[in-house]
Coordinates of C-alpha atoms and ligand atoms in Angstrom, one line a residue:
M1 CA 215.7 46.9 44.0
K2 CA 219.4 46.1 43.8
F3 CA 220.4 49.8 43.4
F4 CA 218.0 50.8 46.0
L5 CA 219.5 48.4 48.6
Q6 CA 223.0 49.8 47.8
S7 CA 222.1 53.4 48.2
L8 CA 220.3 52.8 51.5
K9 CA 222.8 50.3 52.8
D10 CA 223.1 51.6 56.3
L11 CA 219.6 53.0 56.3
T12 CA 220.9 56.5 56.8
I13 CA 221.7 57.8 53.4
I14 CA 218.6 59.4 51.9
N15 CA 219.3 60.6 48.4
K16 CA 217.2 61.5 45.4
F17 CA 218.0 58.2 43.6
A18 CA 216.9 56.1 46.5
I19 CA 213.6 58.0 46.8
I20 CA 212.8 57.5 43.1
I21 CA 213.4 53.8 43.5
L22 CA 211.2 53.9 46.5
F23 CA 208.3 55.5 44.5
K24 CA 208.8 52.6 42.0
Q25 CA 209.0 50.0 44.7
M26 CA 205.4 48.8 44.1
E27 CA 206.3 47.7 40.6
N28 CA 209.5 46.1 41.6
I29 CA 208.4 44.0 44.5
S30 CA 207.4 41.0 42.4
K31 CA 210.4 40.8 40.2
N32 CA 212.9 37.8 40.5
K33 CA 210.3 35.3 41.7
Q34 CA 211.6 32.2 43.4
N35 CA 209.5 29.4 44.6
L36 CA 210.5 28.2 48.1
S37 CA 208.6 26.1 50.4
E38 CA 207.5 27.7 53.7
F39 CA 210.2 25.6 55.5
E40 CA 212.9 26.8 53.1
L41 CA 211.8 30.4 53.3
I42 CA 211.9 30.4 57.1
R43 CA 215.4 28.8 57.0
H44 CA 216.6 31.2 54.4
L45 CA 215.4 34.2 56.4
T46 CA 216.5 33.1 59.8
D47 CA 219.8 31.1 59.3
K48 CA 222.0 34.2 60.1
I49 CA 220.2 34.9 63.3
K50 CA 222.3 34.6 66.5
I51 CA 221.3 34.8 70.1
R52 CA 223.1 37.4 72.2
N53 CA 221.1 37.7 75.5
K54 CA 221.6 35.3 78.4
E55 CA 217.8 35.5 79.0
T56 CA 217.2 33.7 75.7
I57 CA 217.6 30.0 76.5
Y58 CA 216.5 28.8 73.1
G59 CA 215.5 30.8 70.0
I60 CA 214.3 29.7 66.5
G61 CA 214.1 26.0 65.6
D62 CA 211.8 24.3 68.1
D63 CA 208.1 24.4 68.6
A64 CA 208.5 27.4 70.9
A65 CA 211.3 29.7 72.2
V66 CA 212.5 29.4 75.8
I67 CA 213.4 32.5 77.9
E68 CA 214.3 33.0 81.5
Y69 CA 214.1 36.2 83.6
P70 CA 215.0 35.4 87.2
D71 CA 213.7 38.0 89.7
K72 CA 212.3 40.3 87.1
Q73 CA 208.8 41.2 85.8
I74 CA 208.3 40.5 82.2
V75 CA 206.9 43.1 79.8
V76 CA 205.2 41.9 76.6
T77 CA 203.8 44.1 73.8
N78 CA 202.4 43.4 70.3
D79 CA 201.9 45.4 67.2
L80 CA 199.9 44.6 64.1
L81 CA 200.9 46.3 60.9
I82 CA 198.7 45.9 57.8
E83 CA 199.7 47.1 54.4
G84 CA 197.3 49.9 53.3
I85 CA 196.2 50.5 56.8
H86 CA 199.4 51.1 58.8
F87 CA 201.9 51.5 56.1
D88 CA 202.1 52.2 52.4
L89 CA 205.0 50.7 50.4
A90 CA 204.9 53.8 48.1
Y91 CA 206.5 55.7 51.0
V92 CA 208.5 53.2 52.9
P93 CA 211.3 51.0 51.5
L94 CA 210.9 47.4 52.7
K95 CA 214.2 47.5 54.5
H96 CA 213.1 50.6 56.4
L97 CA 209.7 49.0 57.1
G98 CA 211.6 46.1 58.8
Y99 CA 213.7 48.4 60.8
K100 CA 210.7 50.6 61.8
A101 CA 208.5 47.5 62.7
G102 CA 211.2 46.5 65.2
I103 CA 211.7 50.0 66.6
V104 CA 208.0 50.6 67.2
N105 CA 207.8 47.5 69.4
F106 CA 211.0 48.2 71.3
S107 CA 209.8 51.7 72.0
D108 CA 206.7 50.3 73.7
V109 CA 209.0 48.3 76.0
Y110 CA 211.2 51.3 76.8
A111 CA 208.1 53.2 77.6
M112 CA 207.5 50.8 80.5
N113 CA 211.1 51.7 81.7
A114 CA 212.1 48.1 80.7
I115 CA 214.6 46.7 78.3
P116 CA 213.5 44.6 75.3
K117 CA 215.4 41.4 74.8
Q118 CA 213.3 39.2 72.5
L119 CA 211.2 39.7 69.4
I120 CA 208.7 37.4 67.7
I121 CA 207.5 38.1 64.2
S122 CA 204.6 36.7 62.2
I123 CA 204.5 37.6 58.6
A124 CA 202.0 37.0 55.8
V125 CA 202.7 38.0 52.2
S126 CA 200.9 37.6 48.9
N127 CA 202.6 36.3 45.8
R128 CA 203.3 39.9 44.8
F129 CA 206.3 39.7 47.1
S130 CA 209.4 38.2 45.8
L131 CA 212.0 36.4 48.0
S132 CA 214.3 39.4 47.6
A133 CA 211.5 41.7 48.8
I134 CA 211.0 39.6 51.9
E135 CA 214.8 39.5 52.4
E136 CA 215.0 43.3 52.3
F137 CA 212.3 43.5 55.0
Y138 CA 214.3 41.0 57.1
S139 CA 217.6 42.8 56.7
G140 CA 216.0 45.9 58.2
L141 CA 214.4 43.9 61.0
R142 CA 217.7 42.2 61.7
L143 CA 219.5 45.6 61.8
A144 CA 217.0 46.9 64.3
C145 CA 217.6 43.8 66.5
D146 CA 221.4 44.2 66.1
N147 CA 221.3 47.9 67.0
Y148 CA 219.1 47.4 70.0
Q149 CA 220.6 44.1 71.1
V150 CA 217.3 42.1 70.8
D151 CA 217.1 38.4 69.9
L152 CA 214.7 37.4 67.2
V153 CA 213.4 34.2 68.8
G154 CA 210.6 33.0 66.5
G155 CA 207.6 33.7 64.5
D156 CA 205.2 32.3 61.9
T157 CA 205.0 32.5 58.2
S158 CA 202.0 32.4 55.9
A159 CA 200.8 33.3 52.5
S160 CA 198.1 36.0 52.2
V161 CA 195.5 36.5 49.5
K162 CA 196.5 40.2 49.2
G163 CA 199.1 42.4 50.7
M164 CA 201.5 42.2 53.6
F165 CA 200.5 41.5 57.2
L166 CA 203.0 41.8 60.1
S167 CA 202.5 41.0 63.8
L168 CA 205.4 41.6 66.1
T169 CA 205.7 40.8 69.8
A170 CA 208.5 42.2 71.9
I171 CA 209.4 40.8 75.3
G172 CA 211.5 42.5 77.9
S173 CA 212.0 42.9 81.6
A174 CA 212.6 45.2 84.5
P175 CA 212.9 44.9 88.2
K176 CA 209.4 45.2 89.6
E177 CA 210.0 48.5 91.4
Q178 CA 211.4 50.1 88.2
L179 CA 208.4 49.5 85.9
V180 CA 206.6 52.8 85.0
Y181 CA 202.9 52.8 84.1
R182 CA 200.7 55.4 82.5
K183 CA 198.5 55.6 85.6
N184 CA 200.8 57.1 88.3
A185 CA 201.2 60.8 87.4
K186 CA 200.6 63.0 90.4
I187 CA 199.5 66.6 90.8
N188 CA 202.5 69.0 90.4
D189 CA 204.7 66.4 88.7
L190 CA 206.8 67.8 85.9
I191 CA 205.9 66.8 82.3
C192 CA 208.9 66.0 80.1
V193 CA 209.4 65.0 76.5
T194 CA 212.5 63.7 74.8
G195 CA 214.0 64.8 71.5
D196 CA 211.8 66.9 69.2
L197 CA 208.3 66.4 67.8
G198 CA 206.5 66.6 64.5
A199 CA 209.5 65.8 62.2
A200 CA 208.3 62.3 61.2
Y201 CA 204.9 63.8 60.1
M202 CA 206.6 66.4 58.0
G203 CA 208.9 63.7 56.5
L204 CA 205.8 61.8 55.3
Q205 CA 204.1 64.9 53.9
L206 CA 207.3 65.7 51.9
L207 CA 207.4 62.1 50.6
K208 CA 203.8 62.3 49.6
R209 CA 204.2 65.6 47.8
E210 CA 207.3 64.5 45.9
N211 CA 205.6 61.2 45.0
E212 CA 202.6 63.0 43.5
L213 CA 204.9 65.2 41.4
F214 CA 207.0 62.2 40.4
Q215 CA 203.9 60.1 39.4
A216 CA 202.6 63.0 37.3
D217 CA 206.0 63.4 35.6
P218 CA 208.6 60.7 36.1
N219 CA 211.3 63.0 34.6
L220 CA 211.0 65.3 37.6
Q221 CA 213.7 64.8 40.2
P222 CA 212.4 64.8 43.7
E223 CA 213.5 68.0 45.5
L224 CA 214.9 66.5 48.7
S225 CA 218.1 68.3 49.5
G226 CA 218.1 70.0 52.9
Y227 CA 215.3 67.7 54.1
D228 CA 217.4 64.9 55.4
Y229 CA 216.4 65.3 59.0
I230 CA 212.6 65.0 58.5
L231 CA 213.1 62.1 56.0
Q232 CA 215.2 60.3 58.4
R233 CA 212.7 60.8 61.2
Q234 CA 210.0 59.3 59.0
L235 CA 212.0 56.5 57.3
K236 CA 214.4 55.5 60.1
P237 CA 212.9 56.3 63.5
E238 CA 214.8 55.4 66.6
A239 CA 213.6 54.4 70.1
R240 CA 215.2 56.0 73.2
P241 CA 217.1 53.4 75.2
D242 CA 219.7 56.2 75.9
I243 CA 217.1 58.1 77.9
I244 CA 216.1 55.0 79.9
K245 CA 219.7 54.5 80.7
S246 CA 220.5 58.0 81.7
L247 CA 217.3 58.3 83.8
N248 CA 218.4 55.1 85.6
T249 CA 222.0 56.5 86.1
E250 CA 220.6 59.7 87.5
K251 CA 218.3 57.7 89.7
I252 CA 215.2 59.5 88.3
L253 CA 212.2 57.2 88.3
P254 CA 209.4 58.7 86.2
S255 CA 206.0 58.5 87.8
A256 CA 204.2 57.9 84.5
M257 CA 205.5 57.3 80.9
I258 CA 204.3 56.6 77.4
D259 CA 206.0 56.6 74.0
I260 CA 204.8 59.2 71.4
S261 CA 203.4 57.3 68.5
D262 CA 200.3 59.3 67.8
G263 CA 201.3 62.8 68.7
L264 CA 201.8 64.7 71.9
S265 CA 198.2 65.7 72.6
S266 CA 196.8 62.2 72.5
E267 CA 199.6 60.7 74.5
I268 CA 199.4 63.4 77.3
I269 CA 195.7 62.8 77.4
H270 CA 196.3 59.1 77.9
I271 CA 198.6 59.7 80.9
C272 CA 196.1 62.2 82.4
S273 CA 193.0 60.0 82.0
N274 CA 194.9 56.9 83.2
S275 CA 196.2 58.9 86.2
N276 CA 193.0 60.8 86.9
V277 CA 194.7 64.2 86.7
G278 CA 194.9 67.2 84.4
C279 CA 197.8 69.0 82.8
K280 CA 199.2 72.3 81.6
I281 CA 201.8 72.3 78.9
F282 CA 203.4 75.4 77.4
E283 CA 203.6 76.1 73.7
D284 CA 207.0 77.8 74.0
K285 CA 208.5 74.8 75.7
I286 CA 207.5 72.2 73.0
P287 CA 210.6 71.1 71.1
I288 CA 210.3 71.5 67.4
A289 CA 213.4 71.1 65.1
H290 CA 214.0 74.0 62.7
E291 CA 213.8 71.5 59.7
T292 CA 210.2 70.6 60.9
A293 CA 209.2 74.3 61.2
K294 CA 210.7 75.0 57.8
M295 CA 208.7 72.2 56.1
A296 CA 205.5 73.2 58.0
K297 CA 205.9 76.7 56.8
E298 CA 206.4 75.5 53.2
L299 CA 203.2 73.5 53.4
G300 CA 201.3 76.2 55.3
I301 CA 200.8 74.2 58.4
D302 CA 201.4 75.5 62.0
P303 CA 204.5 73.6 63.3
L304 CA 202.7 73.3 66.6
I305 CA 200.0 71.2 65.0
C306 CA 202.7 68.8 63.7
A307 CA 204.1 68.4 67.2
L308 CA 200.7 68.0 68.9
D309 CA 199.0 65.8 66.3
G310 CA 201.7 64.4 64.0
G311 CA 202.5 60.7 64.6
E312 CA 205.5 58.4 64.6
D313 CA 208.0 60.4 66.6
Y314 CA 208.7 57.5 69.0
E315 CA 210.0 59.9 71.7
L316 CA 209.2 59.4 75.3
L317 CA 206.7 61.5 77.3
F318 CA 207.0 61.1 81.1
T319 CA 206.2 62.8 84.4
A320 CA 208.6 63.1 87.3
K321 CA 208.8 64.6 90.7
Q322 CA 209.6 68.3 91.3
K323 CA 212.6 67.3 93.3
D324 CA 214.2 66.0 90.1
Y325 CA 213.9 69.4 88.3
D326 CA 217.6 70.3 88.4
K327 CA 218.7 66.9 87.2
L328 CA 216.2 66.9 84.4
K329 CA 217.0 70.4 83.4
S330 CA 220.7 69.5 82.9
Q331 CA 220.0 66.2 80.9
S332 CA 220.5 66.6 77.2
G333 CA 217.6 65.4 75.1
I334 CA 215.0 66.1 77.8
N335 CA 212.7 69.1 77.7
I336 CA 210.4 70.1 80.6
I337 CA 207.2 71.2 78.9
G338 CA 204.7 71.7 81.8
H339 CA 203.2 70.1 84.9
I340 CA 200.4 67.9 86.1
T341 CA 197.3 69.6 87.6
N342 CA 194.0 68.7 89.1
K343 CA 191.7 66.7 86.9
S344 CA 189.1 69.5 87.1
D345 CA 191.6 71.9 85.4
G346 CA 191.4 69.7 82.3
T347 CA 194.2 69.1 79.8
S348 CA 195.4 72.4 78.4
L349 CA 198.0 74.0 76.3
I350 CA 199.1 77.6 77.3
S351 CA 199.9 79.4 74.1
K352 CA 202.8 81.9 73.7
N353 CA 200.4 84.8 74.4
G354 CA 199.0 83.1 77.5
T355 CA 195.7 81.8 76.0
I356 CA 194.5 78.5 77.5
I357 CA 193.7 76.0 74.7
P358 CA 192.1 72.6 75.6
L359 CA 194.1 69.7 74.1
Q360 CA 192.3 67.4 71.9
A361 CA 193.2 63.8 71.2
K362 CA 193.2 63.9 67.4
G363 CA 195.9 61.3 67.4
W364 CA 196.8 62.0 63.8
N365 CA 198.3 58.8 62.7
A366 CA 200.6 58.6 59.7
F367 CA 199.7 55.0 59.4
S368 CA 196.0 55.7 59.2
N369 CA 193.9 54.3 56.3
K370 CA 192.9 57.7 55.0
D371 CA 196.5 58.8 54.7
A372 CA 198.0 55.5 53.5
N373 CA 196.1 55.3 50.3
Ligands
LIG401 P1 205.2 25.4 63.6 O1 204.7 24.5 62.6 O2 205.4 24.8 65.0 O3 204.5 26.7 63.7 P2 207.2 26.6 62.0 O4 207.7 25.7 60.9 O5 206.2 27.7 61.6 O6 206.7 25.7 63.2 O7 208.5 27.3 62.6 C1 209.7 26.7 62.9 C2 210.6 27.6 63.7 O8 210.8 28.8 62.9 C3 210.0 28.1 65.0 O9 211.0 28.3 65.9 C4 209.4 29.4 64.6 O10 209.3 30.3 65.7 C5 210.3 29.9 63.6 N1 209.7 30.8 62.6 C6 208.7 30.6 61.7 N2 208.4 31.6 60.9 C7 209.3 32.6 61.3 C8 209.6 33.9 60.8 N3 208.9 34.4 59.8 N4 210.6 34.6 61.4 C9 211.3 34.1 62.4 N5 211.1 32.8 62.9 C10 210.2 32.1 62.3
LIG402 MG1 204.4 28.1 62.2

């Protein structure tokens, strides 16, 4: 675990050695046991935490945290992450899990066009988890809070009979008129997506393939060179506060927005059904990184399927008025992929050769039970 931490210190270096240690993480988790009381454990995990936002009046240390948002609406979101259902420690280092758990929550707040400021975490672990394993998780979580300027203001700690359970609540705010819901997309609005899609799914498939080979023959070195991008997208996802900021600077207020956690198809269908509209998106406009396409080809999967049904990209999908076309077109990191139509037109993908394909909400989820075990 020590070496593992060193090689993934800044959570960006993905190397063969780190991945081998990752595949062995399950055996290593319970080494170096230390018996701490719940009180000592909480103090140990939280004593380095500092408050940075003026909206946080009081953080950890009393019966409840105190926050203040004058003249703003408050956005609250929660995520439950269960070992074996939502994540598998054979594929995610604990430090990365901590980072990712924070990001997933912040991303939901950004998807409301709001800014996350506070985070609350409840954690339950079995005695399989050593103090250093929990510390690793917390170091990733703290790093996410540092990078996104969020205050960790409280939580709860418990033992579990088996496995790791996490519940995270992020709190943020926005002026009332700035909040963006899923329900207000209008006919003819442009459909935009940030970044590129499908890479996180390809990263997971690569980790799974190399893990299987490694478990069958531990002398085999995982073949990971040239795959940094897709691994990073799986192991160290980022949310898109930069987009929220630039939309605000450009005075573009999306009509509807959602973050892409389950794949483009299922998210666009959420917007359309909540807004009572249909959509047309165009295959040749969907952004797919060449690393994603390369891996998909290697595995014999259509890269389009990765973008439509692959999970965990944490990009933003939003709709905006036609009048903003020029501004959106010139924004880096934003792709216009289609437009909103009448509900009766359905939700469709126009393929490269012009065929109309109905979108389906497969919502492939990298965290799903079937795939985690
Ligand atoms: P209580 O008995 O009132 O639940 P706790 O002893 O559980 O109090 O918590 C004491 C303080 O530590 C509170 O501010 C709580 O929010 C915080 N806290 C407890 N567990 C965690 C944790 N895992 N991470 C961060 N803060 C925590
Ligand atoms: Mg408590």
